[in-house]
Structures are given as structure tokens and as C-alpha cells.
CSV table of C-alpha atoms and ligand atoms in Angstrom, one decimal:
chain,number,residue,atom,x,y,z
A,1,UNK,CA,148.6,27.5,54.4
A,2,UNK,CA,152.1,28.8,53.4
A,3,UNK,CA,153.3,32.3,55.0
A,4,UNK,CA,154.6,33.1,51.9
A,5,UNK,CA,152.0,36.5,50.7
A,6,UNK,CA,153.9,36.4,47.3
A,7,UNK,CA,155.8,33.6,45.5
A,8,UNK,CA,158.3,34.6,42.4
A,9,UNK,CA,159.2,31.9,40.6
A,10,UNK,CA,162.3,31.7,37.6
A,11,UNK,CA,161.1,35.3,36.8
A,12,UNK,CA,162.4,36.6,32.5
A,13,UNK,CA,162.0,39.8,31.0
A,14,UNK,CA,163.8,40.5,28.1
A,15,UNK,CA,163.9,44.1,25.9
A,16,UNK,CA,165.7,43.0,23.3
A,17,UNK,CA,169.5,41.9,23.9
A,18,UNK,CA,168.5,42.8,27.3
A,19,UNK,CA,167.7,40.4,29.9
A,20,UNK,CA,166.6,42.9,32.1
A,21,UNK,CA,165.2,40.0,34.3
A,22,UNK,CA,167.3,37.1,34.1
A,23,UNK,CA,165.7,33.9,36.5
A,24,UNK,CA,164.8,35.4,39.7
A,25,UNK,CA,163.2,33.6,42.5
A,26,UNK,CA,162.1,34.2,46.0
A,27,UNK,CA,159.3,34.4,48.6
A,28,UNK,CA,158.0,37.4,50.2
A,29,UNK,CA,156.1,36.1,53.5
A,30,UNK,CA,153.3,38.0,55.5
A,31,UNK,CA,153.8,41.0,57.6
A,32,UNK,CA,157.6,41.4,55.7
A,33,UNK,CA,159.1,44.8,54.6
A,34,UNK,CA,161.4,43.9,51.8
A,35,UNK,CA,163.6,45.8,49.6
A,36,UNK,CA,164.6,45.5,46.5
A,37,UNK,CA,167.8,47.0,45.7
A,38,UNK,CA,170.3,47.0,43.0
A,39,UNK,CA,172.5,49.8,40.8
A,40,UNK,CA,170.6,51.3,38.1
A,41,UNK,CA,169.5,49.4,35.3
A,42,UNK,CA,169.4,45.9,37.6
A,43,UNK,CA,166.1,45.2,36.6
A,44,UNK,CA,163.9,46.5,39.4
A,45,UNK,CA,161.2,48.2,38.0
A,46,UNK,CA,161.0,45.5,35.1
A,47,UNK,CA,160.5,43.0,37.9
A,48,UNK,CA,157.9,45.0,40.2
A,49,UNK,CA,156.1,46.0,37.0
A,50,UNK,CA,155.7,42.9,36.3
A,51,UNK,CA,154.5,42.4,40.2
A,52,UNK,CA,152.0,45.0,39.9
A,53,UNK,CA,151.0,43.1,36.5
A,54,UNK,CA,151.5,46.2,33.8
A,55,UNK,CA,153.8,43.9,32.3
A,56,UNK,CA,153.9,40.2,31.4
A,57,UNK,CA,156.9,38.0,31.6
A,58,UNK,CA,158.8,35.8,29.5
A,59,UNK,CA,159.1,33.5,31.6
A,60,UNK,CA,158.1,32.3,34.7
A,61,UNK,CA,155.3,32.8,37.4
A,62,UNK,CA,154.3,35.2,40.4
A,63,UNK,CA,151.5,34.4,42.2
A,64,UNK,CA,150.1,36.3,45.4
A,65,UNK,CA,147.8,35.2,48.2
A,66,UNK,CA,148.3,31.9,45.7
A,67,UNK,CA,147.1,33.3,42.7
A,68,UNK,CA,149.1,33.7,39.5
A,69,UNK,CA,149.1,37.5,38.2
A,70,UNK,CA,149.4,36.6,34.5
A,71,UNK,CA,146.1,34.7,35.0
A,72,UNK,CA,144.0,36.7,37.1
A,73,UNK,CA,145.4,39.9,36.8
A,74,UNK,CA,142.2,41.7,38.0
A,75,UNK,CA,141.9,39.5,41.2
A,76,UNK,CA,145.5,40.8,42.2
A,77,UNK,CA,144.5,44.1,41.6
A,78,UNK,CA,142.2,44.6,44.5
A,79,UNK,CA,145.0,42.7,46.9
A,80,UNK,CA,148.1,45.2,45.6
A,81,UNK,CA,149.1,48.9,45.7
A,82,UNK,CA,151.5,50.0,43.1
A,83,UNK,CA,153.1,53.3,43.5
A,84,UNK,CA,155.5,54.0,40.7
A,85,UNK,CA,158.7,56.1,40.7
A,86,UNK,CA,157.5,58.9,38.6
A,87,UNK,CA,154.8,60.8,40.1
A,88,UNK,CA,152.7,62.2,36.7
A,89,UNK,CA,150.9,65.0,38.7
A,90,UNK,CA,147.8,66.4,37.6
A,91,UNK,CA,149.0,70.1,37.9
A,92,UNK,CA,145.7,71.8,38.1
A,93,UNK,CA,143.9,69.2,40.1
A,94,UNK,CA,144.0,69.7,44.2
A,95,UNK,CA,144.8,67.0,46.5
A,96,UNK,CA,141.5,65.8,47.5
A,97,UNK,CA,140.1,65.9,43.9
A,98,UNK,CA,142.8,63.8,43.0
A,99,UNK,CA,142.1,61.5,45.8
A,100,UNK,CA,138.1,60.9,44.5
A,101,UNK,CA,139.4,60.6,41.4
A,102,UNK,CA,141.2,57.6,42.0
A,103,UNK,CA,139.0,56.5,45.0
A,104,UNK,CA,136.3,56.4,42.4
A,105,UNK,CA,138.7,54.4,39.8
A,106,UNK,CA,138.6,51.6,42.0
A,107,UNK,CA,135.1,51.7,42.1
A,108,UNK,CA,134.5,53.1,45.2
A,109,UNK,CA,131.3,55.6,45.6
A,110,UNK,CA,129.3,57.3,48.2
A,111,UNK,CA,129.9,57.1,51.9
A,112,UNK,CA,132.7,54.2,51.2
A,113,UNK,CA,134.5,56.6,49.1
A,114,UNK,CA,134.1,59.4,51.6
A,115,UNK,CA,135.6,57.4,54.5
A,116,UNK,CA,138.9,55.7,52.4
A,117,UNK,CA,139.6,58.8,51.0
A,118,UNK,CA,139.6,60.1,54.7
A,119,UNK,CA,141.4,57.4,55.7
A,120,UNK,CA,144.5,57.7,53.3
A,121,UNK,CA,144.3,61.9,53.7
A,122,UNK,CA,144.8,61.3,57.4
A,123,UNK,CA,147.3,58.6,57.2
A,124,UNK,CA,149.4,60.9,55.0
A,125,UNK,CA,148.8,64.2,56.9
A,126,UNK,CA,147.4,65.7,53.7
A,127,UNK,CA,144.4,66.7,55.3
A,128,UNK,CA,145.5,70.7,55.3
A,129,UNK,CA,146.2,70.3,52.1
A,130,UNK,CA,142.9,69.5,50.5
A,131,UNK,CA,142.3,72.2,48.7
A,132,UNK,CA,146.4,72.9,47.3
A,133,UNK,CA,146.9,72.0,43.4
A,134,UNK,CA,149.2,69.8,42.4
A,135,UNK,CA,151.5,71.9,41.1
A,136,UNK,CA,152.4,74.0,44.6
A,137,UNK,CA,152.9,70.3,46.4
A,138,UNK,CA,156.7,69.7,47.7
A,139,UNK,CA,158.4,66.7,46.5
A,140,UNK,CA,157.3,65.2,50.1
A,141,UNK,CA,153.6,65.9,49.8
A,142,UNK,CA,153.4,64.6,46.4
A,143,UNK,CA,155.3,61.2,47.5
A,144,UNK,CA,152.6,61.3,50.5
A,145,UNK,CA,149.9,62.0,47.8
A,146,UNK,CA,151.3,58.8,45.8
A,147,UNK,CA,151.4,56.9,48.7
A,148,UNK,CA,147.8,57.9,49.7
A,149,UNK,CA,146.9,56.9,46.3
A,150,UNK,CA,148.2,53.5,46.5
A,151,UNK,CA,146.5,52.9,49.6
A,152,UNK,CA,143.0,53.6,48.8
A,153,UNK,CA,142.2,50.2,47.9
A,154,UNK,CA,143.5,49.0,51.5
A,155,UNK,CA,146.0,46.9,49.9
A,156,UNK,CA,147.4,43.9,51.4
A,157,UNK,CA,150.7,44.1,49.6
A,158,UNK,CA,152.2,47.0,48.6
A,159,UNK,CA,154.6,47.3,45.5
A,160,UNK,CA,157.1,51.1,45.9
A,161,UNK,CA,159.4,51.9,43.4
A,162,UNK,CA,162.0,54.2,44.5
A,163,UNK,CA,159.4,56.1,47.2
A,164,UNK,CA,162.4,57.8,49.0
A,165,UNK,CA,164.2,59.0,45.7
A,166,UNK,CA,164.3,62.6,46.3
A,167,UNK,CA,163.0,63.7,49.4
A,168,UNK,CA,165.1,65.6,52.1
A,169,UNK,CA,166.2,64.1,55.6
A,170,UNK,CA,162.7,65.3,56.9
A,171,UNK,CA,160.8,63.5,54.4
A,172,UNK,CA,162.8,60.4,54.0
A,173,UNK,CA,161.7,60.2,58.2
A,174,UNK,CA,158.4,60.7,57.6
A,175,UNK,CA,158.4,58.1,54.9
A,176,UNK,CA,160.8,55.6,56.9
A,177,UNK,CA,157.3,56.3,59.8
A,178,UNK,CA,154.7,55.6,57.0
A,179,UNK,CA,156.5,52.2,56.3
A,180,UNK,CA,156.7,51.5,60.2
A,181,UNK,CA,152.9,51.7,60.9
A,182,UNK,CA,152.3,50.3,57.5
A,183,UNK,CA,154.3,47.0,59.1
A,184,UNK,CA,152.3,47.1,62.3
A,185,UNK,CA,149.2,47.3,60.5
A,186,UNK,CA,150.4,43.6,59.0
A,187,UNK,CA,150.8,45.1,55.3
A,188,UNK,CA,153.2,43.2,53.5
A,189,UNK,CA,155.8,45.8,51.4
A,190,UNK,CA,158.3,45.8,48.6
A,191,UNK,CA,160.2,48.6,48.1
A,192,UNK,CA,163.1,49.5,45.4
A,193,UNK,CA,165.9,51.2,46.0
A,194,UNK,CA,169.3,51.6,44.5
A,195,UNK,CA,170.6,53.4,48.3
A,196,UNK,CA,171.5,50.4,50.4
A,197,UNK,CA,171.1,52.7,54.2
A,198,UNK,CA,168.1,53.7,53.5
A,199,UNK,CA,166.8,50.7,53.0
A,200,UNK,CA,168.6,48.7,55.6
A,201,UNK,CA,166.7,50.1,58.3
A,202,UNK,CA,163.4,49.7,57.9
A,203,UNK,CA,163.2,46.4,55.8
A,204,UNK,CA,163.3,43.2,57.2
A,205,UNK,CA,164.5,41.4,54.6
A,206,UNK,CA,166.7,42.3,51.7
A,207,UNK,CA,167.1,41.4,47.8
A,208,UNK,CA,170.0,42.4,45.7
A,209,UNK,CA,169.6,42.3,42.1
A,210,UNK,CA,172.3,42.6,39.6
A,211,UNK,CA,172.3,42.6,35.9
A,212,UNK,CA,168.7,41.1,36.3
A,213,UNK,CA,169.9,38.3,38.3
A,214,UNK,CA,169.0,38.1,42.3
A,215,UNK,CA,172.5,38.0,44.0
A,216,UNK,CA,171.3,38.2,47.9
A,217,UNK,CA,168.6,37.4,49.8
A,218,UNK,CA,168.4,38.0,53.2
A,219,UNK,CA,168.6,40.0,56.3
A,220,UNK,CA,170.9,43.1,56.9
A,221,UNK,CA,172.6,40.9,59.6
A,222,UNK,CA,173.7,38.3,57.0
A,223,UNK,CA,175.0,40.4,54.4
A,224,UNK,CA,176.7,42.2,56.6
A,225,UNK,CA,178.1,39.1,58.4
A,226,UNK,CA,178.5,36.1,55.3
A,227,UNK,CA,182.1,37.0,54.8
A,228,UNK,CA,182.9,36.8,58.9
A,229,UNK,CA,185.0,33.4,58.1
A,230,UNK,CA,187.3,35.8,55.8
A,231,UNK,CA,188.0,37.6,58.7
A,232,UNK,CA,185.9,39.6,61.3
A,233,UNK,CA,187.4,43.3,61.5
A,234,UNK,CA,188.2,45.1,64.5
A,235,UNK,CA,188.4,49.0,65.6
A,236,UNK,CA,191.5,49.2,67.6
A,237,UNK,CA,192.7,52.2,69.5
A,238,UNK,CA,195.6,52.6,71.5
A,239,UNK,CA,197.5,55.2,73.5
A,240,UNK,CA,200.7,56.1,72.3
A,241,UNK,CA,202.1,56.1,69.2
A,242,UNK,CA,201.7,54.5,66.3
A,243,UNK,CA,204.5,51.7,65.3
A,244,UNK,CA,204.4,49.8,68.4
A,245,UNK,CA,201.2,48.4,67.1
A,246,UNK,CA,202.2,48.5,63.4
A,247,UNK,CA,205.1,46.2,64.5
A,248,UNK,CA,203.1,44.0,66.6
A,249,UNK,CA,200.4,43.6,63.9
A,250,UNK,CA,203.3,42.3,61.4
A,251,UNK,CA,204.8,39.4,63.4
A,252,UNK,CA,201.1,38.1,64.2
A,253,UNK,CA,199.5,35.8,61.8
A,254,UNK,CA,196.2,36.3,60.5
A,255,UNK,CA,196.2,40.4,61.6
A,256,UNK,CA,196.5,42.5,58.6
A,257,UNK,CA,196.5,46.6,58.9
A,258,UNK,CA,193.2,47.9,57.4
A,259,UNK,CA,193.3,51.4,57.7
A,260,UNK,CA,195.7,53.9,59.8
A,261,UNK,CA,194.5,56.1,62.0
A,262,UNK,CA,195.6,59.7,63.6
A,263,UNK,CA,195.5,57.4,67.4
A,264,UNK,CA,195.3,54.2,66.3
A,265,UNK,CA,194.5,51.3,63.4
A,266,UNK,CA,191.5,49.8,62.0
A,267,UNK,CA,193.0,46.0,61.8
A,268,UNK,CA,191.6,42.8,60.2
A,269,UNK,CA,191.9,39.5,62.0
A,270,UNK,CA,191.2,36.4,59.7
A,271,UNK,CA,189.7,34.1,61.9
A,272,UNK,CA,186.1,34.8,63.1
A,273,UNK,CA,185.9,31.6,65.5
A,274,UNK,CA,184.8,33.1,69.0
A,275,UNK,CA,187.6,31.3,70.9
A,276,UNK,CA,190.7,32.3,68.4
A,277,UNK,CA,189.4,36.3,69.0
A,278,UNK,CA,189.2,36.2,72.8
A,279,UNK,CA,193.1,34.3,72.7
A,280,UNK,CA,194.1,37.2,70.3
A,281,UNK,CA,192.7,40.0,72.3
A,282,UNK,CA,194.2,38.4,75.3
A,283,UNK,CA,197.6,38.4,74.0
A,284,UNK,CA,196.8,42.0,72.2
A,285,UNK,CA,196.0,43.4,75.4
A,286,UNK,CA,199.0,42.3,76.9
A,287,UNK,CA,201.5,44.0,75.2
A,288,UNK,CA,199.7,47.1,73.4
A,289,UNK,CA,198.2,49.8,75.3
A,290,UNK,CA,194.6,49.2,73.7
A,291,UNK,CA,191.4,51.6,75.3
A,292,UNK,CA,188.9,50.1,72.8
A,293,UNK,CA,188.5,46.8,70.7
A,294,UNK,CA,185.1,46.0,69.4
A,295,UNK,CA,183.9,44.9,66.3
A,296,UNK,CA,183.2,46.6,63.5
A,297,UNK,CA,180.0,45.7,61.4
A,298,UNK,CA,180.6,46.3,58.0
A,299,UNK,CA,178.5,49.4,56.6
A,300,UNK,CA,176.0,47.6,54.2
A,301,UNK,CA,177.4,49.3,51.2
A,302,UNK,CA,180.9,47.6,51.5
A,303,UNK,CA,179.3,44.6,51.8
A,304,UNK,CA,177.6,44.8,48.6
A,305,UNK,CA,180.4,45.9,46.5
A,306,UNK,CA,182.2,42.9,47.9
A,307,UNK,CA,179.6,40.4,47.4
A,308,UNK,CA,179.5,41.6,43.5
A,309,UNK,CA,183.7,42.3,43.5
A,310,UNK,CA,183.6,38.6,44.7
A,311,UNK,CA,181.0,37.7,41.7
A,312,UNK,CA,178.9,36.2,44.4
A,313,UNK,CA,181.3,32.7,45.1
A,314,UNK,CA,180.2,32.2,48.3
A,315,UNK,CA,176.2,33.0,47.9
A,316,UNK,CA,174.3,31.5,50.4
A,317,UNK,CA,171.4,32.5,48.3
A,318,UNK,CA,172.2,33.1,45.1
A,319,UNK,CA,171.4,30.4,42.9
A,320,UNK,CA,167.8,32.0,42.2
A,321,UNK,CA,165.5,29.9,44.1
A,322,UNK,CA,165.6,31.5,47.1
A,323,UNK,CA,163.3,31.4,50.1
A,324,UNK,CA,164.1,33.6,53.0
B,401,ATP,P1,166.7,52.3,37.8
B,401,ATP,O1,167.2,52.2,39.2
B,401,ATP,O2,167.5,53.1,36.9
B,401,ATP,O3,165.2,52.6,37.7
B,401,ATP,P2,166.1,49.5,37.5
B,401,ATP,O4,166.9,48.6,38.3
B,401,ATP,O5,164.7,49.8,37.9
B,401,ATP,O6,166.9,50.8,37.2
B,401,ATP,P3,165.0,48.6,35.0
B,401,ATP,O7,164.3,50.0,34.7
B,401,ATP,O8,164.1,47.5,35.3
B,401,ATP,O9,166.1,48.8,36.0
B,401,ATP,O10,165.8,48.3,33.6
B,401,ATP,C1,166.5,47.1,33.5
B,401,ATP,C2,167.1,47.1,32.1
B,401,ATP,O11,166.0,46.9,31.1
B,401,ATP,C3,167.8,48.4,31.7
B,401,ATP,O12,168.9,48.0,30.9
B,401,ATP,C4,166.8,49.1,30.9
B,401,ATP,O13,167.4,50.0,29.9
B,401,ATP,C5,166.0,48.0,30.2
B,401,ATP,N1,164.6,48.3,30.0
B,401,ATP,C6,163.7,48.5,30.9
B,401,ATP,N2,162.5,48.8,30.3
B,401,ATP,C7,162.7,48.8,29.0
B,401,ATP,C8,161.8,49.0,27.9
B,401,ATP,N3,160.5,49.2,28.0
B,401,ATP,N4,162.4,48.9,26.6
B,401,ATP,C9,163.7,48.6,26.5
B,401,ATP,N5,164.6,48.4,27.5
B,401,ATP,C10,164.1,48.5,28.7
């Protein structure tokens, strides 16, 4: 059996003149945290709409646990939780009423009902808030609410669209938590996202989508990495002033200035092989006083506005067929 939990395959969605889904591919396998991430307007919710099957494509398939949505839309149902990015709260309703409510739309009753609904309140820490209306919840609570909603079915994959958009540093840690024991309980997640960092943490893998085409796939580590053979870049620092290193960095090839510094320079060598750095720092450190040289990983939002500045040449995994 393949690992793969969900398989996209050449997805389309057009509005119009819009191809707000142009050809996307990729795999999602078991146990993954993936997110989806891309400016807006790059076609994410069009694509995990179409996921959570509220919306058919022009083209293309998506099948999970190896069967196609478009066909057997209520079979994928009971496997998915879809929790969309506009909470439509019931303002008069309190938390555990809406929690029955939706525990009985998926057909749930009695004692089973009772103990998911349980389940879900715990797992969110909504149980003091039983009795609160809607109305009173913080934009926390109600993304815990949403969340608790989406999991009443005990959903093996689980479909977020923009969960973190809004919530405060506290929130966003309680969420980022949520998604950790979600991972160790094997569930397998998607979630959108147009905030590279927040992202970049807890997912495994990661998807870039631009002008509904797939751009990236893969792990923080390799977008952050795929352009080390244009040059790996170094935090220098160095006692002293200023223009002894200046100089030094313009009669050495393949060292370019990056950035000055009050004590020092942020430089860029361009030649990532292992054994061309060590001979550089050797020679560096031989006539500049240097106190620290490590290298600097690229914050992931540089390296997405690169990889799109660069109109994706170099792809490893761009051509729309990708697998992880
Ligand atoms: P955001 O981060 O702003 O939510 P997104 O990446 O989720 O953006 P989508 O909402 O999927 O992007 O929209 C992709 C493109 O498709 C946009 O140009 C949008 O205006 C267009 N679009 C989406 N839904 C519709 C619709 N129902 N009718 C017409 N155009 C639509």
C-alpha cells in the first residue's frame, strides 16, 4: 500500500479568466503536517475546497485513502475535517450546544455523541466554556471551537485554512500545541497559510503556490538550502574596525559584501563546496581578526521571494508532479 494518505493529481479550477488552480500535483503521505502557503489570491482555498470536496474541479483528480473525491464524495467525508477560514458563529448559541449540533450532523447520537463531544471539548480546553455564547468567545476560543468542530468526526486527515490568521502570540502557541499532538496522534494535516514562520515550524513538509501553480515542494531545510551552490552566506564579526575586512573582501574572489554592520559584515561566499569554505575561512582567519563565522540559514521568507524573483529556474520540484 502506498504511504501517500492523499494523492493530487494535475489539479484546475478556473473562475472565469482566472485560473485560480493552474495543474497542481503532489502527495501528502501519512502522519505529515503540510502547509500550504502562498500570497493572497494563489489559489489556496480554491484548492482545499476542492480537498474538502465543496467544490469540483476542472480538471484533474484527488483521491484519499485511494478514493477519488469527485466520485465518492460522501465516503471522504467521514475520513476529512475541514475547518474553513471564516468562522460564521452562531452568536446566540453556547459552546457546547454548538458542539451537539454538529456532533449530531454527522450523525452521531446518544452516548457516542456524549463522549466525542467530550472528547473535542477537552482536546480544546473549552470545557469551562460550556455554557459561554458565541458571541463573548475571543478570537482563540472560537478558532479552538472551529477546531473542535472539525474534529468531531475523528478525522484521519484534516484540511485548515488559515487556522492561525488572527490570533495573538498566546494563541498562535496554543494552536502550534494542538497541531503537535494532533501529529503524534498520527493525524495527517494541511494547513494554509500566506505567513511563511509560522508555518515553518510545525509542518513537515511545505507547498508553495503561486498564481495557482505549485512552485515548491518540500522541507524547510531545502528551501532554505536549494540556492547553497549560488553561494552559502556567512555572519562574520571581527574586532576592529571596519575597512580592514572591506578591503580584504574586495581582492578575494567569490566574497561579496552583503550587508555592513556597526562591528562587522554579513558576507556572501559563492562557493558552497565544504572544502573551498574551510580553505577560505583558513586564509580569513589568518589575516582578519574574526570572533565568529558561522552560517547563516536563510530566514524562510527570503527564500521565497527569491525562489519567485528567480521565476523558479532552478525548481527541484516545480514542474507540478511532485512527490515529496
Ligand atoms: P487568500 O489568502 O486571500 O485567501 P487564496 O490563496 O486562498 O487567497 P483563493 O481564495 O483560492 O486564493 O483565490 C484564488 C483566485 O481565485 C483569486 O484570484 C480569487 O479572486 C479567485 N476566486 C476564488 N474563488 C472565486 C469565486 N468563487 N469566484 C470568482 N473568483 C474566485
Amino acid at each position: 500500500m502506498s504511504d501517500a494518505l492523499v494523492e493530487v493529481r494535475g489539479l484546475e479550477r478556473a473562475f472565469g479568466a482566472v485560473r485560480a488552480v493552474d495543474g497542481i500535483s503532489f502527495d501528502l503521505i501519512r502522519g505529515q503536517v503540510a502547509g500550504l502557503i502562498g500570497a493572497n489570491g494563489a489559489g489556496k482555498t480554491t484548492a482545499m475546497r476542492i480537498m474538502a470536496t465543496l467544490d469540483t474541479p476542472d480538471a484533474g483528480a484527488v483521491c484519499i485513502g485511494g478514493t477519488d473525491i469527485v466520485d465518492y464524495p460522501t465516503r471522504v467525508r467521514r475520513r476529512i475535517g475541514w475547518m474553513p477560514d471564516h468562522f460564521t458563529p452562531y452568536a446566540d448559541t453556547t459552546v457546547g450546544d454548538y458542539l451537539d449540533f454538529f456532533g449530531r450532523a454527522h450523525g452521531f447520537a446518544g452516548a457516542e455523541l456524549a463522549r466525542r463531544v467530550d472528547e473535542v471539548r477537552e482536546f480544546t480546553d473549552l470545557v469551562t466554556l460550556d455554557e459561554r455564547p458565541l458571541r463573548g468567545l475571543s478570537k482563540g476560543q472560537a478558532q479552538r471551537l472551529c477546531l473542535a468542530r472539525t474534529l468531531l468526526n475523528d478525522p484521519e486527515f484534516l484540511i485548515l485554512d488559515e487556522p492561525a490568521a488572527g490570533l495573538d502570540p498566546k494563541a498562535r502557541l496554543e494552536f502550534k500545541n494542538l497541531v503537535r499532538v494532533l501529529r503524534e496522534r498520527g493525524k495527517t494535516l494541511l494547513i494554509s497559510s500566506h505567513i511563511l514562520s509560522e508555518l515553518g515550524e510545525m509542518c513537515d513538509t511545505l507547498i508553495f503556490m503561486d498564481a495557482g501553480r505549485l512552485v515548491h515542494h518540500g522541507d524547510t531545510d531545502s528551501l532554505q538550502r536549494r540556492d547553497a551552490a549560488a553561494g552559502a552566506v556567512f555572519e562574520i564579526e571581527i574586532h576592529g574596525p571596519v575597512p580592514p575586512l572591506l578591503e580584504w573582501l574586495a581582492v578575494r574572489p567569490g566574497w561579496k559584501l552583503v550587508e555592513q554592520l556597526r562591528d562587522g559584515a554579513r558576507a556572501g561566499f559563492a562557493n558552497a563546496a565544504p572544502e573551498a569554505v574551510s580553505a577560505e575561512l583558513r586564509r580569513m582567519s589568518a589575516d582578519l581578526p574574526i570572533v565568529e563565522f558561522r552560517r547563516q540559514e536563510r530566514r524562510l521568507e527570503e527564500a521565497f521571494v527569491e525562489m519567485l524573483r528567480n521565476g523558479n529556474a532552478n525548481g527541484e520540484n516545480a514542474s507540478g508532479r511532485n512527490t515529496p
